[in-house]
Amino acid sequence: MLSDVMEDYLKAIYQLQRETDDRIKTSEIAEELDVTSPTVTSMLDKLEDRELVDREKYRGVTLTDEGETVALEIVRHHRLLEAYLTEHLDYDWSEVHAEADRLEHHISEDFEARVADALGEPEVDPHGSPIPSADLEPPTRPDGKSIAEFEAGTVVTVAEVADRDPDVLSYLAEHGVEPGVELEIIEIAPFGMVTARSSEADDPVSLPESVASHVWVAAPAEPEP
Amino acid sequence: MLSDVMEDYLKAIYQLQRETDDRIKTSEIAEELDVTSPTVTSMLDKLEDRELVDREKYRGVTLTDEGETVALEIVRHHRLLEAYLTEHLDYDWSEVHAEADRLEHHISEDFEARVADALGEPEVDPHGSPIPSADLEPPTRPDGKSIAEFEAGTVVTVAEVADRDPDVLSYLAEHGVEPGVELEIIEIAPFGMVTARSSEADDPVSLPESVASHVWVAAPAEPEP
DNA sequence: TGCCGAGTTTAGACGGGTCTAACCCTAAAG
DNA sequence: CTTTAGGGTTAGACCCGTCTAAACTCGGCA
């Protein structure tokens, strides 16, 4: 049996791997989980003993297949909970993260199945992030680009908003930046700031690079052929 | 901030106090939580430091007002969750206890409020146990009697089934023993076994004293005046 | 009154998860 | 090829919640 904390480490490593697809370094995990590096090192020792991570000293870790399965289970719990909370308990998409983060470790397989069923086996959560399927097969990254990677004048459809900060998410919602909306890229400033107009809002919104890079688009809008 | 484990101890003491309304002894808590007595002693030290229990060495503990408030909060979480799971996620009343026991420590005030709202501020859980109100005022025990305390021939209405064992609960449900049903007491055997017929079942059911004592009746049916 | 047994507490150990301080490895810059 | 800065690991400490073994207290009984 794994502790909540171990599950958190595996989830963190999984998510960092999605972003960088490289070996994950001690300091990255420490940053992600708000813990010191020696703490991470000692936890990695334990995870290695259990064959949940592959380790190379001084060179970071990757998840083993088993570790990845555990991480997927947790991510599935998290995203199903987020979906359920918004769908059935009237939560706003900006609020669900913290609640799901606490509950994800404590629901049974039975609960997971019932929630998935109540939602009709959804494929994405309210942020547009894919929910791992019940068989926990590693999803193939269908990945698109962030809105920061387009030219001014392009019109794109938002697929996913991968930020976790509730304040940022509220702000985005207020300005019409949510999964499913169309966004016209108005300007990309040299320092990375993206200005765009949502189909759901009157005024354009400007987003610093750190925020814009979390707003993902499934497929680039084709330029005129 | 209190740990999950501390919350469990406070809840256990609260529930034991409801049953015995006396000082609660170390060994009772140990039994309830399935840990050893020394473990209980050391935890009681900590709870006393935090002024959550009143303690007299070698003589057991009682909850302080503050300790009771914490316990009521947990019990409220537990019973609201039980109600929600049966009402909205299609759980059977026999299955909800274990799930609620894990989740009760991890839901936010916000979640609690939303669940209570979705249920319409219910006053009892699926077992008929009273749900503490949101203000966490100690409920006055409106208590009745267990079915073991009646004469053969009496007809009573089940108010609460205070068992926690899923197998026992399933068995009772199969034989029509649930909150709200009428029960005709057919026989009280000298060794405490109660035989009764439910308005919801054809055949009578016999319950050993240990089970019968958990089946509560709100008010005795008045004998003919 | 004095002893005895049941139950409680103390003492000491351990694993989990965290920290700080000190040491060491790696890789990049000269 | 050597130095060095940055980051990773080791060492050692602490608190939590648990245990076993040993000492103690209480209350009933001879």
mmCIF file with all atom_site columns, N, CA, C and O (backbone and C1' of nucleotides) in Angstrom, chain B residues 3-16 26 29-30 32-44 47 53 63 71 105, chain D residues 17-19:
data_model
loop_
_atom_site.group_PDB
_atom_site.id
_atom_site.type_symbol
_atom_site.label_atom_id
_atom_site.label_alt_id
_atom_site.label_comp_id
_atom_site.label_asym_id
_atom_site.label_entity_id
_atom_site.label_seq_id
_atom_site.pdbx_PDB_ins_code
_atom_site.Cartn_x
_atom_site.Cartn_y
_atom_site.Cartn_z
_atom_site.occupancy
_atom_site.B_iso_or_equiv
_atom_site.pdbx_formal_charge
_atom_site.auth_seq_id
_atom_site.auth_comp_id
_atom_site.auth_asym_id
_atom_site.auth_atom_id
_atom_site.pdbx_PDB_model_num
ATOM 1   N N     . SER B 1 3   ? -4.726  16.482 13.090 1.00 0.00 ? 3   SER B N     1
ATOM 2   C CA    . SER B 1 3   ? -4.496  15.396 12.141 1.00 0.00 ? 3   SER B CA    1
ATOM 3   C C     . SER B 1 3   ? -5.761  14.547 12.004 1.00 0.00 ? 3   SER B C     1
ATOM 4   O O     . SER B 1 3   ? -6.653  14.586 12.853 1.00 0.00 ? 3   SER B O     1
ATOM 5   N N     . ASP B 1 4   ? -5.809  13.773 10.926 1.00 0.00 ? 4   ASP B N     1
ATOM 6   C CA    . ASP B 1 4   ? -6.912  12.830 10.726 1.00 0.00 ? 4   ASP B CA    1
ATOM 7   C C     . ASP B 1 4   ? -7.069  11.947 11.952 1.00 0.00 ? 4   ASP B C     1
ATOM 8   O O     . ASP B 1 4   ? -8.179  11.639 12.382 1.00 0.00 ? 4   ASP B O     1
ATOM 9   N N     . VAL B 1 5   ? -5.929  11.491 12.440 1.00 0.00 ? 5   VAL B N     1
ATOM 10  C CA    . VAL B 1 5   ? -5.952  10.537 13.532 1.00 0.00 ? 5   VAL B CA    1
ATOM 11  C C     . VAL B 1 5   ? -6.557  11.163 14.785 1.00 0.00 ? 5   VAL B C     1
ATOM 12  O O     . VAL B 1 5   ? -7.386  10.551 15.463 1.00 0.00 ? 5   VAL B O     1
ATOM 13  N N     . MET B 1 6   ? -6.164  12.383 15.073 1.00 0.00 ? 6   MET B N     1
ATOM 14  C CA    . MET B 1 6   ? -6.767  13.076 16.227 1.00 0.00 ? 6   MET B CA    1
ATOM 15  C C     . MET B 1 6   ? -8.282  13.179 16.061 1.00 0.00 ? 6   MET B C     1
ATOM 16  O O     . MET B 1 6   ? -9.041  12.980 17.003 1.00 0.00 ? 6   MET B O     1
ATOM 17  N N     . GLU B 1 7   ? -8.681  13.512 14.862 1.00 0.00 ? 7   GLU B N     1
ATOM 18  C CA    . GLU B 1 7   ? -10.122 13.598 14.602 1.00 0.00 ? 7   GLU B CA    1
ATOM 19  C C     . GLU B 1 7   ? -10.807 12.257 14.875 1.00 0.00 ? 7   GLU B C     1
ATOM 20  O O     . GLU B 1 7   ? -11.896 12.212 15.445 1.00 0.00 ? 7   GLU B O     1
ATOM 21  N N     . ASP B 1 8   ? -10.135 11.182 14.481 1.00 0.00 ? 8   ASP B N     1
ATOM 22  C CA    . ASP B 1 8   ? -10.720 9.863  14.732 1.00 0.00 ? 8   ASP B CA    1
ATOM 23  C C     . ASP B 1 8   ? -10.892 9.590  16.225 1.00 0.00 ? 8   ASP B C     1
ATOM 24  O O     . ASP B 1 8   ? -11.899 9.021  16.641 1.00 0.00 ? 8   ASP B O     1
ATOM 25  N N     . TYR B 1 9   ? -9.888  9.979  16.994 1.00 0.00 ? 9   TYR B N     1
ATOM 26  C CA    . TYR B 1 9   ? -9.996  9.759  18.438 1.00 0.00 ? 9   TYR B CA    1
ATOM 27  C C     . TYR B 1 9   ? -11.157 10.567 19.013 1.00 0.00 ? 9   TYR B C     1
ATOM 28  O O     . TYR B 1 9   ? -11.934 10.063 19.822 1.00 0.00 ? 9   TYR B O     1
ATOM 29  N N     . LEU B 1 10  ? -11.257 11.809 18.598 1.00 0.00 ? 10  LEU B N     1
ATOM 30  C CA    . LEU B 1 10  ? -12.333 12.650 19.143 1.00 0.00 ? 10  LEU B CA    1
ATOM 31  C C     . LEU B 1 10  ? -13.699 12.087 18.760 1.00 0.00 ? 10  LEU B C     1
ATOM 32  O O     . LEU B 1 10  ? -14.627 12.035 19.575 1.00 0.00 ? 10  LEU B O     1
ATOM 33  N N     . LYS B 1 11  ? -13.822 11.661 17.538 1.00 0.00 ? 11  LYS B N     1
ATOM 34  C CA    . LYS B 1 11  ? -15.084 11.071 17.086 1.00 0.00 ? 11  LYS B CA    1
ATOM 35  C C     . LYS B 1 11  ? -15.405 9.820  17.893 1.00 0.00 ? 11  LYS B C     1
ATOM 36  O O     . LYS B 1 11  ? -16.545 9.619  18.334 1.00 0.00 ? 11  LYS B O     1
ATOM 37  N N     . ALA B 1 12  ? -14.389 8.985  18.097 1.00 0.00 ? 12  ALA B N     1
ATOM 38  C CA    . ALA B 1 12  ? -14.603 7.749  18.854 1.00 0.00 ? 12  ALA B CA    1
ATOM 39  C C     . ALA B 1 12  ? -15.066 8.069  20.272 1.00 0.00 ? 12  ALA B C     1
ATOM 40  O O     . ALA B 1 12  ? -16.013 7.463  20.792 1.00 0.00 ? 12  ALA B O     1
ATOM 41  N N     . ILE B 1 13  ? -14.410 9.012  20.909 1.00 0.00 ? 13  ILE B N     1
ATOM 42  C CA    . ILE B 1 13  ? -14.794 9.377  22.277 1.00 0.00 ? 13  ILE B CA    1
ATOM 43  C C     . ILE B 1 13  ? -16.221 9.913  22.292 1.00 0.00 ? 13  ILE B C     1
ATOM 44  O O     . ILE B 1 13  ? -17.031 9.552  23.142 1.00 0.00 ? 13  ILE B O     1
ATOM 45  N N     . TYR B 1 14  ? -16.504 10.754 21.319 1.00 0.00 ? 14  TYR B N     1
ATOM 46  C CA    . TYR B 1 14  ? -17.873 11.296 21.239 1.00 0.00 ? 14  TYR B CA    1
ATOM 47  C C     . TYR B 1 14  ? -18.906 10.174 21.144 1.00 0.00 ? 14  TYR B C     1
ATOM 48  O O     . TYR B 1 14  ? -19.897 10.157 21.869 1.00 0.00 ? 14  TYR B O     1
ATOM 49  N N     . GLN B 1 15  ? -18.640 9.241  20.261 1.00 0.00 ? 15  GLN B N     1
ATOM 50  C CA    . GLN B 1 15  ? -19.634 8.182  20.063 1.00 0.00 ? 15  GLN B CA    1
ATOM 51  C C     . GLN B 1 15  ? -19.748 7.266  21.265 1.00 0.00 ? 15  GLN B C     1
ATOM 52  O O     . GLN B 1 15  ? -20.843 6.847  21.626 1.00 0.00 ? 15  GLN B O     1
ATOM 53  N N     . LEU B 1 16  ? -18.631 6.985  21.915 1.00 0.00 ? 16  LEU B N     1
ATOM 54  C CA    . LEU B 1 16  ? -18.695 6.179  23.126 1.00 0.00 ? 16  LEU B CA    1
ATOM 55  C C     . LEU B 1 16  ? -19.462 6.922  24.223 1.00 0.00 ? 16  LEU B C     1
ATOM 56  O O     . LEU B 1 16  ? -20.211 6.325  24.989 1.00 0.00 ? 16  LEU B O     1
ATOM 57  N N     . THR B 1 26  ? -9.550  4.353  28.548 1.00 0.00 ? 26  THR B N     1
ATOM 58  C CA    . THR B 1 26  ? -8.512  4.073  27.551 1.00 0.00 ? 26  THR B CA    1
ATOM 59  C C     . THR B 1 26  ? -8.816  2.815  26.742 1.00 0.00 ? 26  THR B C     1
ATOM 60  O O     . THR B 1 26  ? -8.748  2.819  25.515 1.00 0.00 ? 26  THR B O     1
ATOM 61  N N     . ILE B 1 29  ? -11.509 3.092  24.067 1.00 0.00 ? 29  ILE B N     1
ATOM 62  C CA    . ILE B 1 29  ? -11.050 3.791  22.858 1.00 0.00 ? 29  ILE B CA    1
ATOM 63  C C     . ILE B 1 29  ? -10.152 2.870  22.038 1.00 0.00 ? 29  ILE B C     1
ATOM 64  O O     . ILE B 1 29  ? -10.266 2.802  20.812 1.00 0.00 ? 29  ILE B O     1
ATOM 65  N N     . ALA B 1 30  ? -9.273  2.157  22.738 1.00 0.00 ? 30  ALA B N     1
ATOM 66  C CA    . ALA B 1 30  ? -8.363  1.234  22.058 1.00 0.00 ? 30  ALA B CA    1
ATOM 67  C C     . ALA B 1 30  ? -9.159  0.204  21.262 1.00 0.00 ? 30  ALA B C     1
ATOM 68  O O     . ALA B 1 30  ? -8.877  -0.068 20.093 1.00 0.00 ? 30  ALA B O     1
ATOM 69  N N     . GLU B 1 32  ? -12.290 0.452  20.199 1.00 0.00 ? 32  GLU B N     1
ATOM 70  C CA    . GLU B 1 32  ? -13.018 1.125  19.118 1.00 0.00 ? 32  GLU B CA    1
ATOM 71  C C     . GLU B 1 32  ? -12.131 1.408  17.912 1.00 0.00 ? 32  GLU B C     1
ATOM 72  O O     . GLU B 1 32  ? -12.557 1.261  16.777 1.00 0.00 ? 32  GLU B O     1
ATOM 73  N N     . LEU B 1 33  ? -10.900 1.828  18.173 1.00 0.00 ? 33  LEU B N     1
ATOM 74  C CA    . LEU B 1 33  ? -10.034 2.240  17.065 1.00 0.00 ? 33  LEU B CA    1
ATOM 75  C C     . LEU B 1 33  ? -9.042  1.166  16.648 1.00 0.00 ? 33  LEU B C     1
ATOM 76  O O     . LEU B 1 33  ? -8.236  1.377  15.740 1.00 0.00 ? 33  LEU B O     1
ATOM 77  N N     . ASP B 1 34  ? -9.088  0.040  17.346 1.00 0.00 ? 34  ASP B N     1
ATOM 78  C CA    . ASP B 1 34  ? -8.217  -1.067 17.018 1.00 0.00 ? 34  ASP B CA    1
ATOM 79  C C     . ASP B 1 34  ? -6.740  -0.690 17.108 1.00 0.00 ? 34  ASP B C     1
ATOM 80  O O     . ASP B 1 34  ? -5.968  -0.871 16.162 1.00 0.00 ? 34  ASP B O     1
ATOM 81  N N     . VAL B 1 35  ? -6.385  -0.106 18.234 1.00 0.00 ? 35  VAL B N     1
ATOM 82  C CA    . VAL B 1 35  ? -4.975  0.175  18.551 1.00 0.00 ? 35  VAL B CA    1
ATOM 83  C C     . VAL B 1 35  ? -4.740  -0.274 19.991 1.00 0.00 ? 35  VAL B C     1
ATOM 84  O O     . VAL B 1 35  ? -5.686  -0.657 20.684 1.00 0.00 ? 35  VAL B O     1
ATOM 85  N N     . THR B 1 36  ? -3.490  -0.232 20.427 1.00 0.00 ? 36  THR B N     1
ATOM 86  C CA    . THR B 1 36  ? -3.198  -0.675 21.792 1.00 0.00 ? 36  THR B CA    1
ATOM 87  C C     . THR B 1 36  ? -3.422  0.451  22.812 1.00 0.00 ? 36  THR B C     1
ATOM 88  O O     . THR B 1 36  ? -3.438  1.629  22.449 1.00 0.00 ? 36  THR B O     1
ATOM 89  N N     . SER B 1 37  ? -3.541  0.074  24.067 1.00 0.00 ? 37  SER B N     1
ATOM 90  C CA    . SER B 1 37  ? -3.793  1.071  25.112 1.00 0.00 ? 37  SER B CA    1
ATOM 91  C C     . SER B 1 37  ? -2.693  2.134  25.219 1.00 0.00 ? 37  SER B C     1
ATOM 92  O O     . SER B 1 37  ? -3.005  3.316  25.353 1.00 0.00 ? 37  SER B O     1
ATOM 93  N N     . PRO B 1 38  ? -1.425  1.742  25.191 1.00 0.00 ? 38  PRO B N     1
ATOM 94  C CA    . PRO B 1 38  ? -0.396  2.779  25.289 1.00 0.00 ? 38  PRO B CA    1
ATOM 95  C C     . PRO B 1 38  ? -0.517  3.819  24.178 1.00 0.00 ? 38  PRO B C     1
ATOM 96  O O     . PRO B 1 38  ? -0.265  5.006  24.405 1.00 0.00 ? 38  PRO B O     1
ATOM 97  N N     . THR B 1 39  ? -0.901  3.368  23.020 1.00 0.00 ? 39  THR B N     1
ATOM 98  C CA    . THR B 1 39  ? -1.097  4.300  21.913 1.00 0.00 ? 39  THR B CA    1
ATOM 99  C C     . THR B 1 39  ? -2.184  5.316  22.270 1.00 0.00 ? 39  THR B C     1
ATOM 100 O O     . THR B 1 39  ? -2.047  6.518  22.040 1.00 0.00 ? 39  THR B O     1
ATOM 101 N N     . VAL B 1 40  ? -3.236  4.809  22.865 1.00 0.00 ? 40  VAL B N     1
ATOM 102 C CA    . VAL B 1 40  ? -4.323  5.703  23.265 1.00 0.00 ? 40  VAL B CA    1
ATOM 103 C C     . VAL B 1 40  ? -3.842  6.680  24.319 1.00 0.00 ? 40  VAL B C     1
ATOM 104 O O     . VAL B 1 40  ? -4.082  7.892  24.218 1.00 0.00 ? 40  VAL B O     1
ATOM 105 N N     . THR B 1 41  ? -3.151  6.152  25.311 1.00 0.00 ? 41  THR B N     1
ATOM 106 C CA    . THR B 1 41  ? -2.652  7.037  26.372 1.00 0.00 ? 41  THR B CA    1
ATOM 107 C C     . THR B 1 41  ? -1.851  8.191  25.783 1.00 0.00 ? 41  THR B C     1
ATOM 108 O O     . THR B 1 41  ? -2.053  9.353  26.143 1.00 0.00 ? 41  THR B O     1
ATOM 109 N N     . SER B 1 42  ? -0.947  7.868  24.850 1.00 0.00 ? 42  SER B N     1
ATOM 110 C CA    . SER B 1 42  ? -0.092  8.943  24.348 1.00 0.00 ? 42  SER B CA    1
ATOM 111 C C     . SER B 1 42  ? -0.901  9.936  23.526 1.00 0.00 ? 42  SER B C     1
ATOM 112 O O     . SER B 1 42  ? -0.648  11.133 23.549 1.00 0.00 ? 42  SER B O     1
ATOM 113 N N     . MET B 1 43  ? -1.900  9.449  22.814 1.00 0.00 ? 43  MET B N     1
ATOM 114 C CA    . MET B 1 43  ? -2.736  10.387 22.070 1.00 0.00 ? 43  MET B CA    1
ATOM 115 C C     . MET B 1 43  ? -3.576  11.252 23.006 1.00 0.00 ? 43  MET B C     1
ATOM 116 O O     . MET B 1 43  ? -3.762  12.445 22.766 1.00 0.00 ? 43  MET B O     1
ATOM 117 N N     . LEU B 1 44  ? -4.047  10.644 24.090 1.00 0.00 ? 44  LEU B N     1
ATOM 118 C CA    . LEU B 1 44  ? -4.838  11.437 25.041 1.00 0.00 ? 44  LEU B CA    1
ATOM 119 C C     . LEU B 1 44  ? -3.981  12.556 25.641 1.00 0.00 ? 44  LEU B C     1
ATOM 120 O O     . LEU B 1 44  ? -4.473  13.663 25.886 1.00 0.00 ? 44  LEU B O     1
ATOM 121 N N     . LEU B 1 47  ? -4.138  15.285 23.116 1.00 0.00 ? 47  LEU B N     1
ATOM 122 C CA    . LEU B 1 47  ? -5.458  15.925 23.055 1.00 0.00 ? 47  LEU B CA    1
ATOM 123 C C     . LEU B 1 47  ? -5.686  16.776 24.303 1.00 0.00 ? 47  LEU B C     1
ATOM 124 O O     . LEU B 1 47  ? -6.328  17.829 24.244 1.00 0.00 ? 47  LEU B O     1
ATOM 125 N N     . VAL B 1 53  ? -9.757  17.350 25.410 1.00 0.00 ? 53  VAL B N     1
ATOM 126 C CA    . VAL B 1 53  ? -10.364 16.400 26.352 1.00 0.00 ? 53  VAL B CA    1
ATOM 127 C C     . VAL B 1 53  ? -10.021 16.803 27.790 1.00 0.00 ? 53  VAL B C     1
ATOM 128 O O     . VAL B 1 53  ? -8.999  17.442 28.039 1.00 0.00 ? 53  VAL B O     1
ATOM 129 N N     . LEU B 1 63  ? -14.904 14.700 26.610 1.00 0.00 ? 63  LEU B N     1
ATOM 130 C CA    . LEU B 1 63  ? -14.585 15.764 25.654 1.00 0.00 ? 63  LEU B CA    1
ATOM 131 C C     . LEU B 1 63  ? -14.814 17.117 26.304 1.00 0.00 ? 63  LEU B C     1
ATOM 132 O O     . LEU B 1 63  ? -15.767 17.302 27.077 1.00 0.00 ? 63  LEU B O     1
ATOM 133 N N     . ALA B 1 71  ? -15.667 16.935 17.166 1.00 0.00 ? 71  ALA B N     1
ATOM 134 C CA    . ALA B 1 71  ? -16.282 15.632 16.922 1.00 0.00 ? 71  ALA B CA    1
ATOM 135 C C     . ALA B 1 71  ? -17.583 15.789 16.130 1.00 0.00 ? 71  ALA B C     1
ATOM 136 O O     . ALA B 1 71  ? -17.846 15.038 15.188 1.00 0.00 ? 71  ALA B O     1
ATOM 137 N N     . HIS B 1 105 ? -12.619 13.242 6.661  1.00 0.00 ? 105 HIS B N     1
ATOM 138 C CA    . HIS B 1 105 ? -11.520 14.108 7.112  1.00 0.00 ? 105 HIS B CA    1
ATOM 139 C C     . HIS B 1 105 ? -11.017 15.054 6.030  1.00 0.00 ? 105 HIS B C     1
ATOM 140 O O     . HIS B 1 105 ? -10.171 15.900 6.308  1.00 0.00 ? 105 HIS B O     1
ATOM 141 P P     . DG  D 2 17  ? -0.511  12.367 15.088 1.00 0.00 ? 17  DG  D P     1
ATOM 142 O "O5'" . DG  D 2 17  ? -0.345  10.783 15.106 1.00 0.00 ? 17  DG  D "O5'" 1
ATOM 143 C "C5'" . DG  D 2 17  ? -0.324  10.096 13.873 1.00 0.00 ? 17  DG  D "C5'" 1
ATOM 144 C "C4'" . DG  D 2 17  ? 0.090   8.670  14.107 1.00 0.00 ? 17  DG  D "C4'" 1
ATOM 145 C "C3'" . DG  D 2 17  ? -0.712  7.948  15.207 1.00 0.00 ? 17  DG  D "C3'" 1
ATOM 146 O "O3'" . DG  D 2 17  ? -1.224  6.757  14.654 1.00 0.00 ? 17  DG  D "O3'" 1
ATOM 147 C "C1'" . DG  D 2 17  ? 1.606   7.631  15.497 1.00 0.00 ? 17  DG  D "C1'" 1
ATOM 148 P P     . DT  D 2 18  ? -2.263  5.871  15.418 1.00 0.00 ? 18  DT  D P     1
ATOM 149 O "O5'" . DT  D 2 18  ? -1.397  4.634  15.947 1.00 0.00 ? 18  DT  D "O5'" 1
ATOM 150 C "C5'" . DT  D 2 18  ? -0.931  3.660  15.041 1.00 0.00 ? 18  DT  D "C5'" 1
ATOM 151 C "C4'" . DT  D 2 18  ? 0.339   3.007  15.525 1.00 0.00 ? 18  DT  D "C4'" 1
ATOM 152 C "C3'" . DT  D 2 18  ? 0.241   2.162  16.766 1.00 0.00 ? 18  DT  D "C3'" 1
ATOM 153 O "O3'" . DT  D 2 18  ? -0.411  0.948  16.515 1.00 0.00 ? 18  DT  D "O3'" 1
ATOM 154 C "C1'" . DT  D 2 18  ? 2.367   3.225  16.538 1.00 0.00 ? 18  DT  D "C1'" 1
ATOM 155 P P     . DC  D 2 19  ? -0.804  -0.026 17.694 1.00 0.00 ? 19  DC  D P     1
ATOM 156 O "O5'" . DC  D 2 19  ? 0.588   -0.701 18.106 1.00 0.00 ? 19  DC  D "O5'" 1
ATOM 157 C "C5'" . DC  D 2 19  ? 1.256   -1.517 17.153 1.00 0.00 ? 19  DC  D "C5'" 1
ATOM 158 C "C4'" . DC  D 2 19  ? 2.633   -1.885 17.673 1.00 0.00 ? 19  DC  D "C4'" 1
ATOM 159 C "C3'" . DC  D 2 19  ? 2.606   -2.632 18.994 1.00 0.00 ? 19  DC  D "C3'" 1
ATOM 160 O "O3'" . DC  D 2 19  ? 2.682   -4.020 18.760 1.00 0.00 ? 19  DC  D "O3'" 1
ATOM 161 C "C1'" . DC  D 2 19  ? 4.217   -0.858 19.046 1.00 0.00 ? 19  DC  D "C1'" 1
#
